[in-house]
Amino acid sequence: MKKITVRIVLVFLIFLGINGYSQKKSKQSFDVKLNEVYIDSMMNNALEKGFFPGAQIIVGSKDAVFIDKNYGYHDYSKKQKVKSDDVFDLASMSKVLGGTIVTMRLVGEDKLHLTDKVGDLVAVYKNTPIADLTLFELLTHTSGLKASITFYQSLLSTPDGSPLLSNQKSDTYPDLFDTMYVNKNIVYDSNYLSFVPKENYIQIYKNMWINPEFYKTVYEQISVANINPRGKYLYSDLNLILVQQMIEAKTGKKLDELARGIYTELGISKIGYNPLKWTSEQNVMPTEVDSFFRKDTIKGYVHDEAAAIFGGVSGNAGLFANAQSISVICQMLLNKGKYQGKQILKAKVVAAFTKSPLVKEGIYRGLGFDKRKPDEFYKENDFGHTGFTGTFFFMNPDNNRFLIILTNRVNPTRTNRLMYKDDFCPKIWRQINN
C-alpha cells in the first residue's frame, strides 16, 4: 500500500512539474500582461484620436486565447458599448473566410482543381475573353482583371444628364460621399430597382430590391474586364466574384450555404452573410453613412456596393462576424486544418494555400490569403487578410500566433484613414508576433 501511495505521489509531482513547465514555457513565450498594456495603450489612443468608434481584439495561439477584449462604442454617439456578441462587416476578409475556405474544402475533396477554367465551369463566360482564366490565377490575383467595377452606378442617373458626383460642393451637390459631392437629383432605374418587394426580385437593402435581369449586364462587364497583363499581380474584387461563380456552378449550391456548413462543423454561430437572418440589428456594428446609393446609415446590410448588388452574398465581401468566431478559424488553420479532433480542411491544402507559390516572380500573395514581402511588420510565413471597413487578421505558423482586430473605421465615413496612417494593426501584429 505504501509503495502504491509513493508511486501516486511521484506521478502527481511529475505531472505538476510537467504542467508547471508547460505553463511557464507558454508564459515565457507570450507575456500576456505586457502585451495587454501595449494593446490597451494603442486602443485608447486610437479611440481618443477618432481612428474608429469601436473595436474587438483577440490574440491567441493554435490552442489558447491570450487576450480577448472589446473597446469603444458602436458609433460616436457613445450610447452602445461594443460587446463580444457584436458582429462587424468584414469587407474583404470575406475573400478568405468565405470563398477561399470553401474552395479549400472543395479542392481537398477533389471537386475543384486549381487548373479549372472559368469558361469550362461557368456557362455565361464560355466564349468570352476571360474563359481561359484559371482558379489559380483568380486566387493569386494574377488574372489581369481590373480592380473593381462600380456596377451600382449604372442604376443611377440624373434627369438632365449632369454627373452623379462632383468634386465641388454646391446647391446641386450638397452632400459629401467619400471625397466627392452627390447630385441631389439622382433617380433610380425603375427597370431594375424597386422600393417594394417584387416577385423574383432580390433584396439588396432594407428598402431596395433588384431585378435579376440586371446580372446579365454585370456578367457582360466582368467578361471584358481583363485589361491588365495576365500573370502580373493586381488585386481585384472581380477575381473572388468569379471564384464564387465557379464554386456555385460546380456544386449547385450557394456560397453562403457551403460556408455555413463549415462554420457549423467548427461550432461557430456569430459568422455569416446577411446578419439580420441570424442575429439582431442591435448586435450589428454600423458602417458608413451612405449619402449616394442607399441614402442611409448602413447597419445589418453589407457596406460593399458590389456585394450588395449580389444580395449580400459575394466572393469579394459580405461576411459579418465577431472576433471569437474568427479565432476558431485561425486555430483550425494553425492546426493544419484540424479543430477539436475534426479534420475540417486537408493539411496539404492548408499548406498549399498559405504559401507564396509565385515568390520567384516577386509576388508574395498566397492562394486567396494575403501575404507580404517580409519587412519590419510581417514575417515570411505570415498569412491573413484585411478589410476596407477596418478589419484585420493575421497568423504566423512558425510561432502559432494569431491576431484579430475588428473595427468599423468607415463610420461615419470611409475618408477616415487615420488607422492606416498610423500603421495601427501592423504595429500590434509586430508587438505580439515577436
XYZ file of C-alpha atoms in Angstrom:
434
model
C 0.000 0.000 0.000
C 2.879 2.337 0.920
C 4.539 1.617 -2.428
C 1.324 2.459 -4.316
C 0.947 5.713 -2.353
C 4.564 6.683 -3.067
C 4.036 5.947 -6.786
C 0.870 8.064 -6.902
C 2.664 10.950 -5.171
C 5.621 10.622 -7.568
C 3.342 10.605 -10.618
C 1.455 13.604 -9.222
C 4.698 15.509 -8.610
C 5.993 14.668 -12.106
C 2.664 15.841 -13.597
C 2.863 19.046 -11.571
C 6.411 19.575 -12.793
C 5.490 18.997 -16.441
C 2.354 21.094 -16.173
C 4.253 23.847 -14.405
C 6.961 23.678 -17.059
C 4.477 23.927 -19.964
C 2.658 26.850 -18.310
C 5.996 28.507 -17.643
C 7.052 27.898 -21.248
C 3.760 29.320 -22.529
C 4.113 32.395 -20.301
C 7.730 32.847 -21.277
C 6.822 32.756 -24.962
C 3.922 35.225 -24.597
C 3.829 37.849 -21.856
C 0.077 38.474 -21.541
C 0.350 41.408 -19.142
C 2.984 43.264 -21.158
C 1.076 42.792 -24.436
C -2.250 43.730 -22.875
C -0.758 47.000 -21.589
C 0.584 47.717 -25.101
C -2.757 46.933 -26.774
C -4.755 48.978 -24.227
C -2.494 51.940 -24.838
C -2.795 51.612 -28.651
C -6.576 51.210 -28.465
C -7.129 54.093 -26.045
C -5.007 56.366 -28.221
C -6.931 55.263 -31.346
C -10.312 55.906 -29.695
C -9.177 59.277 -28.392
C -7.986 60.339 -31.846
C -11.085 59.012 -33.621
C -9.495 56.203 -35.659
C -12.788 54.284 -35.255
C -15.783 54.238 -32.867
C -15.281 50.690 -31.569
C -13.243 47.501 -31.823
C -12.819 43.878 -30.813
C -9.412 42.273 -30.479
C -8.287 38.706 -29.882
C -4.717 37.468 -29.573
C -4.132 33.754 -29.363
C -2.201 30.666 -30.369
C -3.226 27.423 -32.047
C -4.594 26.098 -28.753
C -5.202 29.105 -26.471
C -6.633 32.609 -26.377
C -4.355 35.055 -24.539
C -6.281 38.339 -24.875
C -9.952 38.867 -25.766
C -11.196 42.440 -25.309
C -13.756 44.938 -26.583
C -13.193 48.682 -26.860
C -15.293 51.749 -27.530
C -18.809 52.097 -28.851
C -20.968 51.307 -31.893
C -20.706 54.900 -33.085
C -19.570 58.315 -31.914
C -22.826 58.994 -30.036
C -21.312 56.618 -27.422
C -24.705 55.166 -26.475
C -23.921 51.488 -27.062
C -20.713 49.817 -25.914
C -19.046 47.144 -28.038
C -19.655 43.654 -26.629
C -18.333 40.221 -27.598
C -21.513 39.159 -29.429
C -21.420 42.176 -31.756
C -20.620 41.369 -35.366
C -18.605 43.549 -37.738
C -18.787 43.838 -41.530
C -15.574 42.031 -42.518
C -15.388 43.518 -46.053
C -12.511 41.817 -47.960
C -11.695 39.444 -45.102
C -14.716 37.639 -46.640
C -12.458 36.700 -49.553
C -10.636 34.191 -47.360
C -13.118 33.434 -44.557
C -15.836 32.679 -47.134
C -14.843 31.979 -50.737
C -11.291 30.744 -50.133
C -12.135 28.401 -47.249
C -14.996 26.870 -49.256
C -12.594 26.485 -52.218
C -10.066 24.767 -49.911
C -12.720 22.279 -48.835
C -13.702 21.546 -52.462
C -10.067 21.212 -53.602
C -9.443 18.798 -50.707
C -12.481 16.762 -51.816
C -11.189 16.745 -55.430
C -14.315 18.587 -56.586
C -12.398 21.667 -57.746
C -8.888 21.959 -59.179
C -6.578 24.943 -59.374
C -6.298 24.335 -63.128
C -10.082 24.580 -63.657
C -11.029 27.321 -66.111
C -13.778 29.904 -65.705
C -15.343 29.227 -69.113
C -15.421 25.449 -68.565
C -17.410 25.760 -65.335
C -19.497 28.928 -65.741
C -21.517 28.761 -68.954
C -22.051 32.522 -69.241
C -18.286 33.036 -69.766
C -17.766 30.151 -72.207
C -16.793 32.124 -75.328
C -15.578 35.320 -73.672
C -12.095 36.860 -73.281
C -11.908 35.534 -69.689
C -12.861 31.917 -70.486
C -9.281 30.622 -70.056
C -8.623 32.178 -66.640
C -7.819 29.502 -64.061
C -8.877 29.186 -60.447
C -5.182 29.556 -59.536
C -4.952 32.932 -61.334
C -8.115 34.202 -59.649
C -6.944 33.198 -56.154
C -3.473 34.709 -56.622
C -4.878 37.898 -58.219
C -2.832 37.355 -61.382
C -5.802 37.215 -63.787
C -5.295 40.682 -65.258
C -8.845 41.727 -64.333
C -9.400 45.376 -63.428
C -9.532 46.130 -59.675
C -13.305 46.633 -59.492
C -16.419 47.753 -61.351
C -18.993 50.115 -59.807
C -21.959 48.082 -61.095
C -24.450 50.011 -58.975
C -23.694 53.357 -60.640
C -25.341 52.214 -63.865
C -28.591 52.020 -61.849
C -28.377 55.760 -61.123
C -28.840 58.789 -63.361
C -29.870 62.443 -63.295
C -32.818 63.941 -65.216
C -30.628 66.448 -67.063
C -27.667 64.125 -67.650
C -25.401 66.022 -65.248
C -22.718 63.962 -63.429
C -23.671 61.880 -60.377
C -20.713 63.270 -58.430
C -18.739 66.495 -58.316
C -15.527 67.485 -56.554
C -17.106 70.872 -55.694
C -19.827 71.459 -53.114
C -22.825 73.458 -54.438
C -26.623 73.693 -54.209
C -26.893 70.792 -56.670
C -24.122 68.793 -54.947
C -24.711 69.358 -51.206
C -23.760 66.021 -49.551
C -20.310 64.504 -49.230
C -19.688 60.871 -50.187
C -16.085 59.747 -49.832
C -14.172 62.673 -51.381
C -16.947 63.758 -53.780
C -20.281 65.555 -53.514
C -23.522 63.849 -54.548
C -26.047 65.227 -57.038
C -29.286 65.812 -55.109
C -31.420 64.973 -58.185
C -30.348 61.336 -58.594
C -33.028 58.980 -59.931
C -33.020 55.172 -59.780
C -33.522 52.919 -62.785
C -37.071 51.577 -62.362
C -36.433 48.784 -64.896
C -34.076 47.139 -62.430
C -34.654 48.665 -58.990
C -37.778 48.587 -56.864
C -38.500 50.076 -53.448
C -41.177 47.481 -52.719
C -40.767 43.688 -52.856
C -41.488 42.148 -56.258
C -41.713 38.537 -57.358
C -38.274 37.056 -58.184
C -36.530 40.322 -57.257
C -33.565 40.027 -54.868
C -33.354 42.183 -51.757
C -30.181 44.297 -51.757
C -31.030 46.704 -48.925
C -33.830 47.050 -46.385
C -35.965 49.031 -48.864
C -34.357 48.020 -52.192
C -34.881 45.035 -54.481
C -33.130 44.284 -57.778
C -34.395 42.652 -60.940
C -32.159 39.587 -61.536
C -32.128 40.539 -65.233
C -29.560 43.173 -64.183
C -26.984 40.422 -63.605
C -26.706 39.885 -67.381
C -25.171 43.366 -67.690
C -22.928 42.659 -64.668
C -21.563 39.457 -66.225
C -21.051 41.213 -69.562
C -18.927 43.862 -67.829
C -16.869 41.219 -65.994
C -16.321 39.234 -69.209
C -14.381 42.117 -70.786
C -12.609 43.348 -67.651
C -9.264 41.639 -68.438
C -7.500 44.872 -69.323
C -4.223 44.298 -67.415
C -1.327 41.915 -68.156
C -2.172 38.333 -67.209
C 0.342 36.775 -64.810
C 1.124 40.083 -63.080
C -0.249 40.770 -59.596
C -3.232 43.134 -59.393
C -5.664 42.810 -56.506
C -9.222 42.659 -57.832
C -12.662 42.118 -56.291
C -13.725 40.517 -59.573
C -11.395 37.546 -59.013
C -13.306 36.322 -55.975
C -16.673 37.080 -57.562
C -15.614 34.638 -60.321
C -14.363 32.110 -57.726
C -17.842 32.219 -56.170
C -19.444 31.584 -59.569
C -17.109 28.627 -60.189
C -17.908 27.168 -56.746
C -21.655 27.537 -57.249
C -21.607 26.175 -60.819
C -19.590 23.127 -59.712
C -21.621 22.261 -56.599
C -25.095 23.531 -57.481
C -25.137 25.173 -54.039
C -24.871 28.807 -52.950
C -21.710 30.166 -51.332
C -23.468 31.096 -48.076
C -24.864 27.567 -47.687
C -21.449 25.961 -48.299
C -19.719 28.358 -45.891
C -22.385 27.814 -43.225
C -21.755 24.063 -43.400
C -18.102 24.615 -42.473
C -18.945 27.109 -39.703
C -21.427 24.604 -38.223
C -18.715 21.911 -38.164
C -16.477 24.376 -36.298
C -19.284 25.161 -33.821
C -19.309 28.899 -34.594
C -22.575 30.802 -34.993
C -21.628 34.509 -34.939
C -20.448 34.488 -38.550
C -22.274 34.542 -41.863
C -23.734 36.575 -44.690
C -26.830 38.783 -44.269
C -26.553 39.005 -40.465
C -30.159 40.056 -39.855
C -31.137 36.473 -40.722
C -29.185 35.115 -37.729
C -28.641 37.940 -35.219
C -30.466 41.085 -34.103
C -29.791 44.522 -35.564
C -28.672 45.595 -32.057
C -25.723 43.212 -32.383
C -24.502 44.576 -35.735
C -21.933 47.371 -35.866
C -22.984 50.255 -38.135
C -20.757 51.161 -41.071
C -20.876 54.167 -43.388
C -23.445 56.924 -43.722
C -24.123 56.351 -47.448
C -25.459 59.566 -48.953
C -25.066 58.251 -52.506
C -26.684 54.874 -53.205
C -28.658 53.754 -50.146
C -29.236 57.164 -48.533
C -28.904 55.734 -45.030
C -26.519 54.696 -42.253
C -25.708 51.131 -43.235
C -26.333 48.657 -40.436
C -27.143 44.977 -40.880
C -26.521 45.103 -44.632
C -23.206 44.820 -46.424
C -21.233 48.031 -46.919
C -19.575 46.960 -50.196
C -21.776 48.020 -53.122
C -20.829 45.098 -55.405
C -21.688 42.572 -52.680
C -24.937 44.483 -52.053
C -25.909 44.111 -55.726
C -25.500 40.327 -55.294
C -27.938 40.305 -52.367
C -25.264 40.425 -49.664
C -23.583 37.138 -50.623
C -20.465 37.635 -52.709
C -16.998 36.193 -53.101
C -15.422 39.606 -52.565
C -17.346 40.773 -49.443
C -20.489 40.194 -47.411
C -19.394 38.250 -44.318
C -20.136 39.552 -40.832
C -18.568 38.037 -37.720
C -17.345 38.612 -34.207
C -13.698 38.090 -33.302
C -14.430 34.935 -31.283
C -15.818 33.083 -34.318
C -12.812 34.096 -36.415
C -10.449 32.930 -33.645
C -11.766 29.374 -34.094
C -10.976 29.535 -37.830
C -7.464 30.806 -37.004
C -6.883 27.910 -34.614
C -8.153 25.437 -37.202
C -5.757 26.840 -39.842
C -2.797 26.868 -37.423
C -3.605 23.261 -36.525
C -3.207 22.253 -40.205
C -6.951 22.178 -40.869
C -7.924 20.318 -37.696
C -10.159 21.591 -34.901
C -11.176 19.677 -31.766
C -10.213 16.353 -33.338
C -12.088 17.023 -36.620
C -10.178 17.448 -39.888
C -12.096 20.380 -41.378
C -9.663 21.082 -44.237
C -6.923 18.797 -45.566
C -3.495 19.624 -44.099
C -1.801 19.619 -47.525
C -4.433 22.065 -48.852
C -3.872 24.460 -45.923
C -0.104 24.270 -46.568
C -0.519 24.933 -50.306
C -2.935 27.865 -49.939
C -0.907 29.669 -47.257
C 2.431 29.544 -49.112
C 3.567 32.076 -51.746
C 3.702 29.995 -54.959
C 4.837 32.929 -57.139
C 7.566 34.330 -54.897
C 10.179 33.825 -57.650
C 8.226 36.333 -59.755
C 8.227 38.768 -56.819
C 4.566 38.022 -55.992
C 4.134 37.215 -52.298
C 0.397 36.511 -52.395
C -0.906 33.155 -51.186
C -3.926 31.398 -52.697
C -6.713 33.684 -51.520
C -4.648 34.647 -48.474
C -2.796 37.939 -48.178
C 0.939 37.534 -47.606
C 3.549 40.277 -47.527
C 7.146 40.715 -48.518
C 8.989 40.363 -45.183
C 9.520 43.770 -43.564
C 9.507 45.379 -40.120
C 5.885 44.242 -39.557
C 5.480 40.949 -41.399
C 7.474 37.712 -41.398
C 7.921 35.420 -44.390
C 5.285 32.840 -43.449
C 2.628 35.204 -42.044
C -0.753 34.962 -43.745
C -4.186 36.527 -43.292
C -6.235 39.340 -44.827
C -7.532 42.852 -44.207
C -10.858 44.551 -44.943
C -11.834 48.029 -46.159
C -14.132 48.602 -43.166
C -11.135 48.486 -40.798
C -10.717 44.758 -40.214
C -7.531 42.684 -39.925
C -6.439 39.156 -39.093
C -3.047 37.515 -39.459
C -1.415 34.265 -38.402
C 2.188 33.129 -38.018
C 2.539 29.335 -38.411
C 6.130 29.437 -37.085
C 5.134 30.518 -33.566
C 1.430 29.592 -33.969
C 0.216 33.069 -33.020
C -2.746 34.934 -34.443
C -4.226 38.420 -34.135
C -7.749 39.588 -34.983
C -8.708 43.272 -34.943
C -12.227 44.243 -35.972
C -13.185 47.933 -36.226
C -15.783 49.990 -38.087
C -13.439 52.788 -39.150
C -15.772 53.733 -42.068
C -18.365 55.029 -39.609
C -19.425 57.688 -40.340
C -17.274 57.989 -43.494
C -14.725 55.980 -45.472
C -12.493 59.067 -45.685
C -11.242 58.311 -42.162
C -7.902 56.610 -42.842
C -6.197 57.513 -39.545
C -5.646 53.884 -38.530
C -3.745 53.256 -41.782
C -1.600 56.369 -41.481
C -0.614 55.154 -38.028
C 0.122 51.528 -39.140
C -2.228 50.676 -36.282
C -2.834 46.962 -36.974
C 0.685 46.145 -38.255
C 2.200 47.697 -35.100
C 0.099 45.458 -32.850
C 0.909 42.435 -35.043
C 4.649 43.187 -34.786
C 4.338 43.522 -30.989
C 2.558 40.213 -30.381
C 4.476 38.376 -33.090
C 7.939 38.934 -31.552
